[in-house]
mmCIF file of C-alpha atoms in Angstrom:
data_model
loop_
_atom_site.group_PDB
_atom_site.id
_atom_site.type_symbol
_atom_site.label_atom_id
_atom_site.label_comp_id
_atom_site.label_asym_id
_atom_site.label_seq_id
_atom_site.Cartn_x
_atom_site.Cartn_y
_atom_site.Cartn_z
ATOM 1 C CA LYS A 1 84.026 124.889 80.206
ATOM 2 C CA ASN A 2 85.255 122.522 82.872
ATOM 3 C CA GLU A 3 84.396 123.543 86.421
ATOM 4 C CA VAL A 4 87.917 122.579 87.503
ATOM 5 C CA GLU A 5 90.999 123.594 85.537
ATOM 6 C CA GLN A 6 94.469 122.318 86.275
ATOM 7 C CA SER A 7 97.807 123.579 85.070
ATOM 8 C CA PRO A 8 100.092 122.511 83.702
ATOM 9 C CA GLN A 9 98.716 119.475 81.862
ATOM 10 C CA ASN A 10 102.177 117.931 81.693
ATOM 11 C CA LEU A 11 105.199 118.631 83.846
ATOM 12 C CA THR A 12 108.704 117.252 83.629
ATOM 13 C CA ALA A 13 111.265 117.816 86.364
ATOM 14 C CA GLN A 14 114.694 116.686 87.458
ATOM 15 C CA GLU A 15 114.985 114.813 90.714
ATOM 16 C CA GLY A 16 115.252 117.255 93.613
ATOM 17 C CA GLU A 17 113.297 120.082 91.992
ATOM 18 C CA PHE A 18 110.443 121.893 93.717
ATOM 19 C CA ILE A 19 107.178 121.284 91.882
ATOM 20 C CA THR A 20 103.910 123.216 91.857
ATOM 21 C CA ILE A 21 100.633 122.093 90.322
ATOM 22 C CA ASN A 22 97.764 124.554 90.192
ATOM 23 C CA CYS A 23 94.005 124.095 90.365
ATOM 24 C CA SER A 24 91.347 126.728 89.736
ATOM 25 C CA TYR A 25 87.625 126.130 90.103
ATOM 26 C CA SER A 26 84.460 128.018 89.283
ATOM 27 C CA VAL A 27 81.856 126.502 91.614
ATOM 28 C CA GLY A 28 81.161 127.027 95.292
ATOM 29 C CA ILE A 29 82.819 124.290 97.251
ATOM 30 C CA SER A 30 82.780 122.684 100.656
ATOM 31 C CA ALA A 31 86.099 120.877 100.183
ATOM 32 C CA LEU A 32 88.890 120.295 97.689
ATOM 33 C CA HIS A 33 90.680 117.006 97.130
ATOM 34 C CA TRP A 34 94.077 116.243 95.682
ATOM 35 C CA LEU A 35 94.394 112.720 94.304
ATOM 36 C CA GLN A 36 97.347 110.798 92.924
ATOM 37 C CA GLN A 37 97.028 108.202 90.175
ATOM 38 C CA HIS A 38 100.019 105.978 89.530
ATOM 39 C CA PRO A 39 100.862 104.390 86.172
ATOM 40 C CA GLY A 40 99.264 101.150 87.343
ATOM 41 C CA GLY A 41 95.974 103.048 87.558
ATOM 42 C CA GLY A 42 95.274 103.078 91.292
ATOM 43 C CA ILE A 43 93.983 106.344 92.752
ATOM 44 C CA VAL A 44 95.009 107.514 96.199
ATOM 45 C CA SER A 45 93.635 110.455 98.127
ATOM 46 C CA LEU A 46 96.466 112.785 99.157
ATOM 47 C CA PHE A 47 94.642 115.663 100.796
ATOM 48 C CA MET A 48 91.204 116.955 101.534
ATOM 49 C CA LEU A 49 91.123 120.590 102.588
ATOM 50 C CA SER A 50 88.625 123.399 102.957
ATOM 51 C CA SER A 51 90.938 126.191 104.085
ATOM 52 C CA GLY A 52 94.555 127.063 104.656
ATOM 53 C CA LYS A 53 97.309 124.563 104.213
ATOM 54 C CA LYS A 54 98.073 120.905 104.868
ATOM 55 C CA LYS A 55 101.415 119.119 104.829
ATOM 56 C CA HIS A 56 102.224 115.444 104.560
ATOM 57 C CA GLY A 57 105.867 114.555 104.191
ATOM 58 C CA ARG A 58 107.185 116.302 101.080
ATOM 59 C CA LEU A 59 103.718 117.250 99.899
ATOM 60 C CA ILE A 60 102.026 120.543 100.733
ATOM 61 C CA ALA A 61 98.551 121.593 99.651
ATOM 62 C CA THR A 62 97.187 125.101 99.958
ATOM 63 C CA ILE A 63 93.821 126.623 99.177
ATOM 64 C CA ASN A 64 92.617 130.199 98.776
ATOM 65 C CA ILE A 65 88.831 130.141 98.968
ATOM 66 C CA GLN A 66 88.431 133.803 97.941
ATOM 67 C CA GLU A 67 90.496 133.289 94.794
ATOM 68 C CA LYS A 68 89.064 129.796 94.127
ATOM 69 C CA HIS A 69 92.537 128.405 93.728
ATOM 70 C CA SER A 70 94.599 125.595 95.188
ATOM 71 C CA SER A 71 98.186 124.509 94.738
ATOM 72 C CA LEU A 72 99.933 121.216 95.335
ATOM 73 C CA HIS A 73 103.652 121.486 96.021
ATOM 74 C CA ILE A 74 106.201 118.695 96.063
ATOM 75 C CA THR A 75 109.527 119.482 97.669
ATOM 76 C CA ALA A 76 112.686 117.555 96.724
ATOM 77 C CA SER A 77 110.874 115.644 93.979
ATOM 78 C CA HIS A 78 111.751 112.006 93.332
ATOM 79 C CA PRO A 79 111.123 109.665 90.390
ATOM 80 C CA ARG A 80 108.591 107.783 92.512
ATOM 81 C CA ASP A 81 106.489 110.986 92.535
ATOM 82 C CA SER A 82 105.845 110.426 88.810
ATOM 83 C CA ALA A 83 102.093 110.099 88.516
ATOM 84 C CA VAL A 84 98.968 111.942 87.455
ATOM 85 C CA TYR A 85 97.776 114.439 90.064
ATOM 86 C CA ILE A 86 94.069 115.182 90.043
ATOM 87 C CA CYS A 87 92.258 118.073 91.679
ATOM 88 C CA ALA A 88 88.610 117.578 92.601
ATOM 89 C CA VAL A 89 86.179 119.908 94.341
ATOM 90 C CA ARG A 90 83.056 119.041 96.297
ATOM 91 C CA SER A 91 80.117 121.275 95.435
ATOM 92 C CA ASP A 92 78.224 123.060 98.188
ATOM 93 C CA ARG A 93 75.325 124.147 95.995
ATOM 94 C CA GLY A 94 71.690 123.011 95.827
ATOM 95 C CA SER A 95 71.003 120.057 93.609
ATOM 96 C CA THR A 96 74.692 119.338 93.122
ATOM 97 C CA LEU A 97 75.419 119.324 96.856
ATOM 98 C CA GLY A 98 78.229 116.933 97.623
ATOM 99 C CA ARG A 99 79.028 116.156 93.997
ATOM 100 C CA LEU A 100 82.709 116.031 93.051
ATOM 101 C CA TYR A 101 83.960 117.901 89.991
ATOM 102 C CA PHE A 102 87.276 116.604 88.673
ATOM 103 C CA GLY A 103 90.089 118.282 86.824
ATOM 104 C CA ARG A 104 91.647 116.452 83.891
ATOM 105 C CA GLY A 105 94.845 115.827 85.804
ATOM 106 C CA THR A 106 98.501 116.864 85.591
ATOM 107 C CA GLN A 107 100.960 114.255 84.356
ATOM 108 C CA LEU A 108 104.175 114.643 86.352
ATOM 109 C CA THR A 109 107.370 112.918 85.283
ATOM 110 C CA VAL A 110 110.449 113.209 87.469
ATOM 111 C CA TRP A 111 113.732 112.110 85.895
ATOM 112 C CA PRO A 112 116.605 110.792 88.011
ATOM 113 C CA ASN B 1 91.405 95.560 106.031
ATOM 114 C CA ALA B 2 91.265 95.360 102.221
ATOM 115 C CA GLY B 3 89.814 98.836 101.625
ATOM 116 C CA VAL B 4 87.927 99.004 98.341
ATOM 117 C CA THR B 5 88.084 96.047 95.981
ATOM 118 C CA GLN B 6 86.689 95.653 92.476
ATOM 119 C CA THR B 7 86.002 92.591 90.387
ATOM 120 C CA PRO B 8 86.832 91.844 87.684
ATOM 121 C CA LYS B 9 90.048 93.759 86.929
ATOM 122 C CA PHE B 10 89.750 93.314 83.163
ATOM 123 C CA ARG B 11 86.946 92.318 80.846
ATOM 124 C CA VAL B 12 86.281 92.226 77.129
ATOM 125 C CA LEU B 13 82.669 92.223 75.987
ATOM 126 C CA LYS B 14 80.991 92.057 72.630
ATOM 127 C CA THR B 15 78.427 94.722 71.758
ATOM 128 C CA GLY B 16 75.074 93.820 73.256
ATOM 129 C CA GLN B 17 76.413 91.583 76.022
ATOM 130 C CA SER B 18 75.678 92.314 79.646
ATOM 131 C CA MET B 19 77.845 92.239 82.717
ATOM 132 C CA THR B 20 78.024 93.333 86.342
ATOM 133 C CA LEU B 21 80.954 94.998 88.064
ATOM 134 C CA LEU B 22 81.221 94.429 91.782
ATOM 135 C CA CYS B 23 82.615 96.902 94.279
ATOM 136 C CA ALA B 24 83.137 95.946 97.903
ATOM 137 C CA GLN B 25 84.388 97.989 100.848
ATOM 138 C CA ASP B 26 85.148 96.907 104.392
ATOM 139 C CA MET B 27 85.350 100.358 106.015
ATOM 140 C CA ASN B 28 81.646 100.621 106.874
ATOM 141 C CA HIS B 29 81.315 103.652 104.600
ATOM 142 C CA GLU B 30 77.867 105.034 103.907
ATOM 143 C CA TYR B 31 78.687 106.567 100.545
ATOM 144 C CA MET B 32 79.747 104.645 97.455
ATOM 145 C CA TYR B 33 80.343 105.832 93.905
ATOM 146 C CA TRP B 34 80.983 104.542 90.405
ATOM 147 C CA TYR B 35 83.138 106.634 88.058
ATOM 148 C CA ARG B 36 84.453 106.148 84.565
ATOM 149 C CA GLN B 37 87.753 107.497 83.343
ATOM 150 C CA ASP B 38 88.416 108.141 79.667
ATOM 151 C CA PRO B 39 91.579 109.495 78.016
ATOM 152 C CA GLY B 40 91.784 113.288 78.119
ATOM 153 C CA MET B 41 88.805 113.603 80.437
ATOM 154 C CA GLY B 42 88.450 113.828 84.170
ATOM 155 C CA LEU B 43 86.720 111.166 86.199
ATOM 156 C CA ARG B 44 82.982 111.276 85.591
ATOM 157 C CA LEU B 45 80.362 110.125 88.054
ATOM 158 C CA ILE B 46 78.009 107.436 86.764
ATOM 159 C CA HIS B 47 75.884 106.628 89.811
ATOM 160 C CA TYR B 48 76.279 106.939 93.535
ATOM 161 C CA SER B 49 74.691 105.751 96.766
ATOM 162 C CA VAL B 50 74.378 107.486 100.115
ATOM 163 C CA GLY B 51 73.261 104.384 101.965
ATOM 164 C CA GLU B 52 72.057 100.811 101.742
ATOM 165 C CA GLY B 53 69.049 100.535 99.485
ATOM 166 C CA THR B 54 69.476 103.991 97.929
ATOM 167 C CA THR B 55 71.010 104.986 94.603
ATOM 168 C CA ALA B 56 71.097 108.149 92.522
ATOM 169 C CA LYS B 57 72.167 109.191 89.039
ATOM 170 C CA GLY B 58 75.401 111.009 88.480
ATOM 171 C CA GLU B 59 76.752 112.871 85.492
ATOM 172 C CA VAL B 60 76.701 110.059 82.903
ATOM 173 C CA PRO B 61 74.153 107.432 84.022
ATOM 174 C CA ASP B 62 72.739 106.337 80.640
ATOM 175 C CA GLY B 63 73.332 102.691 79.794
ATOM 176 C CA TYR B 64 74.143 101.739 83.393
ATOM 177 C CA ASN B 65 72.169 100.511 86.374
ATOM 178 C CA VAL B 66 73.256 100.074 89.970
ATOM 179 C CA SER B 67 72.147 98.375 93.156
ATOM 180 C CA ARG B 68 73.163 98.698 96.798
ATOM 181 C CA LEU B 69 71.446 95.788 98.528
ATOM 182 C CA LYS B 70 74.133 95.529 101.169
ATOM 183 C CA LYS B 71 76.043 98.428 102.713
ATOM 184 C CA GLN B 72 79.413 96.989 101.769
ATOM 185 C CA ASN B 73 78.612 96.263 98.115
ATOM 186 C CA PHE B 74 77.788 98.491 95.171
ATOM 187 C CA LEU B 75 77.062 96.810 91.834
ATOM 188 C CA LEU B 76 77.279 98.446 88.431
ATOM 189 C CA GLY B 77 75.410 96.759 85.590
ATOM 190 C CA LEU B 78 75.644 97.142 81.853
ATOM 191 C CA GLU B 79 72.509 95.654 80.292
ATOM 192 C CA SER B 80 73.577 95.944 76.644
ATOM 193 C CA ALA B 81 77.203 96.969 76.270
ATOM 194 C CA ALA B 82 78.202 99.487 73.610
ATOM 195 C CA PRO B 83 81.687 100.428 72.338
ATOM 196 C CA SER B 84 81.194 103.889 73.924
ATOM 197 C CA GLN B 85 81.301 102.148 77.287
ATOM 198 C CA THR B 86 84.905 101.105 76.744
ATOM 199 C CA SER B 87 86.594 102.764 79.695
ATOM 200 C CA VAL B 88 88.273 102.261 83.030
ATOM 201 C CA TYR B 89 85.747 102.076 85.843
ATOM 202 C CA PHE B 90 86.581 103.120 89.379
ATOM 203 C CA CYS B 91 84.575 102.524 92.487
ATOM 204 C CA ALA B 92 85.053 104.716 95.552
ATOM 205 C CA SER B 93 83.666 104.974 99.039
ATOM 206 C CA SER B 94 83.694 107.582 101.769
ATOM 207 C CA SER B 95 82.144 108.381 105.089
ATOM 208 C CA PRO B 96 79.910 111.474 105.216
ATOM 209 C CA ILE B 97 81.843 112.802 108.194
ATOM 210 C CA ALA B 98 85.481 112.331 107.217
ATOM 211 C CA GLY B 99 84.906 112.900 103.509
ATOM 212 C CA THR B 100 88.149 111.306 102.305
ATOM 213 C CA LYS B 101 87.467 109.116 99.305
ATOM 214 C CA TYR B 102 88.995 105.665 98.961
ATOM 215 C CA PHE B 103 89.245 104.316 95.449
ATOM 216 C CA GLY B 104 89.298 100.769 94.165
ATOM 217 C CA PRO B 105 92.013 99.584 91.750
ATOM 218 C CA GLY B 106 89.834 99.996 88.682
ATOM 219 C CA THR B 107 88.256 97.703 86.078
ATOM 220 C CA ARG B 108 89.398 98.019 82.489
ATOM 221 C CA LEU B 109 86.458 97.227 80.204
ATOM 222 C CA THR B 110 86.695 96.913 76.441
ATOM 223 C CA VAL B 111 83.571 96.569 74.321
ATOM 224 C CA THR B 112 84.172 95.395 70.759
#
């Protein structure tokens, strides 16, 4: 079982739609990252959060530590948002302290 | 400020050949990482370094060696390449305080 599970695996939306990508994890964490990987392959860090909510432009990330769950929301989606979104958590436990566990990613396609 | 750079971007090797991937960062980050990304799987940590002169094994270290002789560089070596090492390799760096990871553009390696 993967320590980090994302849903959905694939998501298709029309331009302008509100999008939610979910991430659940099973390990104790000190932080959670949301990453974006574009078709060209480059990976960009979108958010790092350990509690509450962060907003950057049209992107919002939330985390519920008690429920071990995070969501990434995209408001007014645009074709340029098409990418793979990856959730990763940083372990806070013993020998794995600081290690990142990655989800398998959510492929988002936004049609014009 | 170039961020994180990787060389080469593409490489094809024959089984048994050796090669070194170079990662360089100009952000004075203490921590550097090597990951591999395979279809249908999340990023997996190969080796990492928490400072100049120090390295440690990650999740999938077999068949790879690393060195961090200078703070800005992190080298990943394949002594005897195998087809199972066909993958896309990403380098990343971060500071222990800020925690945000910066990724390189990736190296696509094919072993025939």
